[in-house]
């Protein structure tokens, strides 16, 4: 009598889903143990102060006594404050003078130093060193140089037969002098960025333009400058943000004077929040600045995308 074949059974592997979950949970816990210090620092020094200052801008608070909710009164007072209007005008004037001048001088220096000349490395270093110097050190240095009575600047002018100048003590000269001091340090950053961008311009494109008979001016206008557009937009955004946040140099040199001629908006915020003990009013002015910076960044981002689309 024929026997039936023995069925073949396939053994199922053990269920490892629980072990896999445990391993993933352990990996996640290990990852969070490394990330959590940075997350706590970001929350403690960025997110929480941003939210707290936003709530503070709707309150009357002197950082000592209990606060009182005032709604939009701080923002309404800013619209009618002549000191805030003056700080806003000074900031816009400072930005309008500093940003294009720093970019233009940086581009000219980059074009001059993008050549094989003797000691070019030394020249590049000397132009970049002032950017590394802190704004506080710059303020102390130029406070001595530009002192109306004992400064070296007036001593040089005296030898040249030029009358002594007030510089930082003259309301008509203080802000342009601060712009000049900022150019002394801030131009080095534009120089380095433009120099790196110039070295990335395709040599084949330049050679082709030369073979077509283009001179130096035509190369600059039709080849070099179009290739520098993305970098120019970046520098425009960066320098604008830096100029709108100017504080250290003003604090060390002029304290917003003389007669409020150098009171920029960040110094105004500090003065209201900590000197006049009106923290809510200072927080409101800080959020006006934050909104302005956000709008500027958004506009320049749109311009950058359009330029990228046009070049594509």
Short mmCIF file of C-alpha atoms in Angstrom, two decimals:
data_model
loop_
_atom_site.label_atom_id
_atom_site.label_comp_id
_atom_site.label_asym_id
_atom_site.label_seq_id
_atom_site.Cartn_x
_atom_site.Cartn_y
_atom_site.Cartn_z
CA UNK A 1 0.00 0.00 0.00
CA UNK A 2 1.50 3.38 -1.15
CA UNK A 3 2.38 5.83 1.53
CA UNK A 4 1.54 9.53 1.22
CA UNK A 5 4.52 11.89 0.94
CA UNK A 6 5.47 13.72 4.04
CA UNK A 7 4.51 17.40 3.76
CA UNK A 8 7.35 19.89 3.79
CA UNK A 9 7.00 22.50 6.50
CA UNK A 10 8.84 25.80 6.43
CA UNK A 11 9.76 27.12 9.81
CA UNK A 12 8.75 30.79 10.29
CA UNK A 13 11.45 33.11 11.57
CA UNK A 14 10.90 34.46 15.06
CA UNK A 15 9.09 37.76 15.33
CA UNK A 16 11.83 40.41 15.65
CA UNK A 17 9.56 43.44 15.47
CA UNK A 18 9.73 43.99 19.21
CA UNK A 19 13.52 43.81 19.21
CA UNK A 20 13.63 46.20 16.25
CA UNK A 21 11.44 48.68 18.12
CA UNK A 22 13.69 48.46 21.16
CA UNK A 23 16.79 49.07 19.04
CA UNK A 24 15.21 52.06 17.33
CA UNK A 25 14.10 53.48 20.66
CA UNK A 26 17.62 53.09 21.99
CA UNK A 27 19.09 54.82 18.93
CA UNK A 28 16.58 57.66 19.27
CA UNK A 29 17.42 58.07 22.96
CA UNK A 30 21.13 58.13 22.16
CA UNK A 31 20.57 60.73 19.41
CA UNK A 32 18.49 62.96 21.68
CA UNK A 33 21.14 62.72 24.40
CA UNK A 34 23.61 64.30 21.98
CA UNK A 35 21.18 66.82 20.48
CA UNK A 36 19.37 67.92 23.65
CA UNK A 37 22.09 70.31 24.95
CA UNK A 38 22.02 72.27 21.67
CA UNK A 39 18.23 72.22 21.62
CA UNK A 40 18.08 73.54 25.19
CA UNK A 41 20.53 76.31 24.34
CA UNK A 42 18.50 77.32 21.26
CA UNK A 43 15.26 77.27 23.24
CA UNK A 44 16.73 79.13 26.18
CA UNK A 45 18.65 81.79 24.24
CA UNK A 46 16.51 82.22 21.12
CA UNK A 47 12.97 80.88 21.11
CA UNK A 48 11.98 81.72 24.69
CA UNK A 49 13.40 85.30 24.59
CA UNK A 50 11.66 85.93 21.26
CA UNK A 51 8.29 84.89 22.64
CA UNK A 52 8.87 86.69 25.94
CA UNK A 53 9.91 89.95 24.22
CA UNK A 54 6.85 89.74 21.97
CA UNK A 55 4.60 89.53 25.01
CA UNK A 56 6.66 92.25 26.68
CA UNK A 57 6.01 94.63 23.77
CA UNK A 58 2.33 94.68 24.75
CA UNK A 59 3.08 95.56 28.38
CA UNK A 60 4.31 98.46 30.46
CA UNK A 61 7.30 96.94 32.22
CA UNK A 62 10.36 98.40 33.96
CA UNK A 63 11.88 94.95 34.73
CA UNK A 64 11.42 95.58 38.47
CA UNK A 65 7.77 96.13 39.33
CA UNK A 66 4.90 93.93 38.08
CA UNK A 67 4.03 94.55 34.44
CA UNK A 68 0.76 95.98 33.17
CA UNK A 69 -0.94 94.98 29.90
CA UNK A 70 -1.30 97.99 27.56
CA UNK A 71 -2.01 96.31 24.23
CA UNK A 72 -0.85 98.32 21.21
CA UNK A 73 -0.11 101.48 23.18
CA UNK A 74 3.66 100.99 22.88
CA UNK A 75 3.41 100.75 19.09
CA UNK A 76 1.15 103.81 18.92
CA UNK A 77 3.63 105.75 21.03
CA UNK A 78 6.46 104.76 18.68
CA UNK A 79 4.59 106.24 15.73
CA UNK A 80 4.42 109.59 17.55
CA UNK A 81 7.89 109.56 19.17
CA UNK A 82 10.23 112.11 17.52
CA UNK A 83 13.28 110.37 19.03
CA UNK A 84 12.30 107.11 17.36
CA UNK A 85 11.77 108.93 14.08
CA UNK A 86 15.22 110.48 14.39
CA UNK A 87 16.79 107.11 15.17
CA UNK A 88 15.03 105.62 12.15
CA UNK A 89 16.30 108.42 9.88
CA UNK A 90 19.84 108.03 11.21
CA UNK A 91 19.73 104.28 10.65
CA UNK A 92 18.46 104.62 7.08
CA UNK A 93 21.07 107.29 6.30
CA UNK A 94 23.82 105.16 7.81
CA UNK A 95 22.66 102.18 5.74
CA UNK A 96 22.34 104.20 2.54
CA UNK A 97 25.90 105.50 2.93
CA UNK A 98 27.61 102.38 4.23
CA UNK A 99 26.17 99.53 2.16
CA UNK A 100 26.84 100.74 -1.41
CA UNK A 101 30.20 102.27 -0.46
CA UNK A 102 31.46 99.09 1.22
CA UNK A 103 30.38 96.94 -1.73
CA UNK A 104 31.84 99.29 -4.34
CA UNK A 105 35.18 99.66 -2.55
CA UNK A 106 35.32 95.92 -1.87
CA UNK A 107 34.71 95.16 -5.56
CA UNK A 108 37.39 97.62 -6.70
CA UNK A 109 39.92 96.18 -4.26
CA UNK A 110 39.02 92.63 -5.29
CA UNK A 111 39.55 93.49 -8.96
CA UNK A 112 42.91 95.07 -8.11
CA UNK A 113 44.07 92.14 -5.96
CA UNK A 114 42.84 89.43 -8.32
CA UNK A 115 46.10 89.64 -10.21
CA UNK A 116 49.53 88.08 -10.01
CA UNK A 117 51.39 90.92 -8.36
CA UNK A 118 54.20 90.92 -5.86
CA UNK A 119 53.19 90.59 -2.19
CA UNK A 120 49.53 90.10 -3.17
CA UNK A 121 49.00 87.82 -0.17
CA UNK A 122 50.27 90.51 2.18
CA UNK A 123 47.99 93.13 0.64
CA UNK A 124 44.95 90.86 0.97
CA UNK A 125 45.77 90.18 4.61
CA UNK A 126 46.26 93.85 5.44
CA UNK A 127 42.89 94.77 3.95
CA UNK A 128 41.11 91.95 5.78
CA UNK A 129 42.68 92.42 9.23
CA UNK A 130 40.43 95.40 10.21
CA UNK A 131 37.37 93.19 9.73
CA UNK A 132 38.64 90.87 12.46
CA UNK A 133 39.04 93.73 14.95
CA UNK A 134 36.00 94.06 17.19
CA UNK A 135 33.77 97.11 16.94
CA UNK A 136 34.59 97.97 20.56
CA UNK A 137 38.32 98.07 19.84
CA UNK A 138 37.67 100.13 16.72
CA UNK A 139 35.63 102.61 18.72
CA UNK A 140 38.35 103.04 21.36
CA UNK A 141 41.05 103.41 18.69
CA UNK A 142 39.23 106.02 16.64
CA UNK A 143 38.06 107.89 19.73
CA UNK A 144 41.72 108.67 20.39
CA UNK A 145 42.56 109.37 16.74
CA UNK A 146 39.57 111.66 16.19
CA UNK A 147 39.72 113.51 19.49
CA UNK A 148 39.12 117.21 18.67
CA UNK A 149 41.92 118.47 20.96
CA UNK A 150 44.55 115.76 21.22
CA UNK A 151 43.77 113.43 18.32
CA UNK A 152 46.21 112.55 15.54
CA UNK A 153 43.68 113.43 12.82
CA UNK A 154 43.51 117.11 13.74
CA UNK A 155 47.29 117.21 14.17
CA UNK A 156 47.67 116.07 10.54
CA UNK A 157 45.08 118.60 9.38
CA UNK A 158 46.92 121.35 11.26
CA UNK A 159 50.17 120.54 9.41
CA UNK A 160 48.25 120.68 6.13
CA UNK A 161 46.82 124.07 6.97
CA UNK A 162 43.26 122.81 7.38
CA UNK A 163 41.21 124.00 10.36
CA UNK A 164 40.55 121.52 13.15
CA UNK A 165 37.39 119.45 12.85
CA UNK A 166 34.94 118.29 15.49
CA UNK A 167 34.54 114.81 14.00
CA UNK A 168 32.54 112.77 16.53
CA UNK A 169 31.62 115.86 18.56
CA UNK A 170 30.10 117.74 15.62
CA UNK A 171 26.42 116.87 14.92
CA UNK A 172 26.92 117.45 11.18
CA UNK A 173 30.02 115.22 10.98
CA UNK A 174 29.45 112.47 13.56
CA UNK A 175 27.34 110.09 11.46
CA UNK A 176 29.49 110.33 8.27
CA UNK A 177 32.58 109.78 10.43
CA UNK A 178 31.01 106.62 11.88
CA UNK A 179 30.29 105.46 8.33
CA UNK A 180 33.95 106.03 7.43
CA UNK A 181 35.09 104.04 10.48
CA UNK A 182 32.71 101.23 9.53
CA UNK A 183 34.07 101.25 5.98
CA UNK A 184 37.58 100.84 7.35
CA UNK A 185 36.57 97.52 8.88
CA UNK A 186 33.60 96.28 6.86
CA UNK A 187 35.15 96.61 3.40
CA UNK A 188 37.48 93.69 4.08
CA UNK A 189 34.56 91.25 4.20
CA UNK A 190 33.26 92.43 0.82
CA UNK A 191 36.79 92.18 -0.55
CA UNK A 192 37.17 88.53 0.47
CA UNK A 193 33.74 87.52 -0.84
CA UNK A 194 34.21 89.28 -4.18
CA UNK A 195 37.74 87.93 -4.51
CA UNK A 196 36.51 84.36 -4.04
CA UNK A 197 33.74 84.95 -6.59
CA UNK A 198 36.17 86.43 -9.13
CA UNK A 199 38.35 83.36 -8.91
CA UNK A 200 35.31 81.21 -9.74
CA UNK A 201 34.55 83.05 -12.99
CA UNK A 202 35.22 80.49 -15.79
CA UNK A 203 38.55 81.21 -17.46
CA UNK A 204 37.22 79.78 -20.73
CA UNK A 205 34.48 82.42 -20.79
CA UNK A 206 37.00 85.22 -20.30
CA UNK A 207 39.29 83.78 -22.95
CA UNK A 208 36.42 83.49 -25.43
CA UNK A 209 35.49 87.12 -24.85
CA UNK A 210 39.09 88.18 -25.41
CA UNK A 211 39.23 86.24 -28.66
CA UNK A 212 36.11 88.13 -29.74
CA UNK A 213 37.97 91.39 -29.23
CA UNK A 214 36.58 92.48 -25.84
CA UNK A 215 38.74 94.91 -23.86
CA UNK A 216 38.98 95.16 -20.07
CA UNK A 217 35.96 97.41 -19.71
CA UNK A 218 33.80 95.15 -21.85
CA UNK A 219 35.02 92.07 -19.97
CA UNK A 220 34.04 93.71 -16.69
CA UNK A 221 30.64 94.82 -17.93
CA UNK A 222 29.51 91.79 -19.93
CA UNK A 223 31.37 88.87 -18.29
CA UNK A 224 32.59 89.61 -14.77
CA UNK A 225 29.73 91.65 -13.31
CA UNK A 226 26.96 89.28 -14.55
CA UNK A 227 28.85 86.39 -12.97
CA UNK A 228 28.98 88.29 -9.66
CA UNK A 229 25.22 88.94 -9.43
CA UNK A 230 24.42 86.18 -6.87
CA UNK A 231 27.31 87.29 -4.67
CA UNK A 232 26.25 90.92 -4.99
CA UNK A 233 22.72 90.09 -3.82
CA UNK A 234 24.14 88.16 -0.86
CA UNK A 235 26.42 91.02 0.11
CA UNK A 236 23.59 93.51 -0.26
CA UNK A 237 21.48 91.48 2.18
CA UNK A 238 24.34 90.86 4.58
CA UNK A 239 25.63 94.43 4.68
CA UNK A 240 22.11 95.83 5.04
CA UNK A 241 21.39 93.60 8.02
CA UNK A 242 24.71 94.50 9.60
CA UNK A 243 24.16 98.23 9.15
CA UNK A 244 20.63 98.11 10.54
CA UNK A 245 22.00 96.36 13.63
CA UNK A 246 24.85 98.80 14.28
CA UNK A 247 25.31 99.35 18.02
CA UNK A 248 28.81 98.66 19.42
CA UNK A 249 30.59 101.43 17.54
CA UNK A 250 27.92 103.98 18.47
CA UNK A 251 27.93 102.93 22.12
CA UNK A 252 31.72 103.20 22.48
CA UNK A 253 32.26 106.43 20.54
CA UNK A 254 29.27 108.80 20.75
CA UNK A 255 26.60 107.27 23.02
CA UNK A 256 24.06 108.39 20.42
CA UNK A 257 25.20 112.01 20.46
CA UNK A 258 25.88 114.76 19.86
CA UNK A 259 22.25 115.92 19.99
CA UNK A 260 21.03 112.48 18.92
CA UNK A 261 22.77 112.73 15.54
CA UNK A 262 24.16 109.17 15.81
CA UNK A 263 21.31 107.49 17.68
CA UNK A 264 20.56 104.44 15.53
CA UNK A 265 17.61 102.18 16.11
CA UNK A 266 19.43 99.44 18.05
CA UNK A 267 20.97 102.03 20.37
CA UNK A 268 17.49 103.50 20.79
CA UNK A 269 16.19 100.05 21.77
CA UNK A 270 18.95 99.62 24.35
CA UNK A 271 18.42 103.12 25.70
CA UNK A 272 14.68 102.64 26.16
CA UNK A 273 14.90 99.14 27.62
CA UNK A 274 17.83 99.48 30.03
CA UNK A 275 18.66 103.16 30.46
CA UNK A 276 15.14 104.56 30.69
CA UNK A 277 13.72 101.37 32.28
CA UNK A 278 10.88 101.09 29.73
CA UNK A 279 11.40 97.50 28.67
CA UNK A 280 8.01 97.14 26.99
CA UNK A 281 8.61 100.21 24.86
CA UNK A 282 12.06 98.94 23.91
CA UNK A 283 10.66 95.51 23.00
CA UNK A 284 8.07 97.15 20.73
CA UNK A 285 10.79 99.08 18.89
CA UNK A 286 12.84 95.89 18.61
CA UNK A 287 9.94 94.13 16.91
CA UNK A 288 9.56 97.03 14.49
CA UNK A 289 13.20 96.46 13.54
CA UNK A 290 12.64 92.69 13.28
CA UNK A 291 9.71 93.17 10.89
CA UNK A 292 11.79 95.57 8.79
CA UNK A 293 14.65 93.06 8.59
CA UNK A 294 12.23 90.30 7.62
CA UNK A 295 10.74 92.39 4.82
CA UNK A 296 14.19 93.32 3.51
CA UNK A 297 15.27 89.69 3.54
CA UNK A 298 12.09 88.62 1.73
CA UNK A 299 12.49 91.29 -0.95
CA UNK A 300 16.12 90.42 -1.60
CA UNK A 301 15.25 86.71 -1.70
CA UNK A 302 12.67 87.40 -4.41
CA UNK A 303 15.23 89.47 -6.33
CA UNK A 304 17.77 86.66 -6.02
CA UNK A 305 15.35 84.08 -7.38
CA UNK A 306 14.47 86.30 -10.31
CA UNK A 307 18.13 86.80 -11.11
CA UNK A 308 18.73 83.06 -10.95
CA UNK A 309 15.73 82.46 -13.23
CA UNK A 310 16.96 85.06 -15.70
CA UNK A 311 20.47 83.57 -15.79
CA UNK A 312 19.06 80.07 -16.26
#
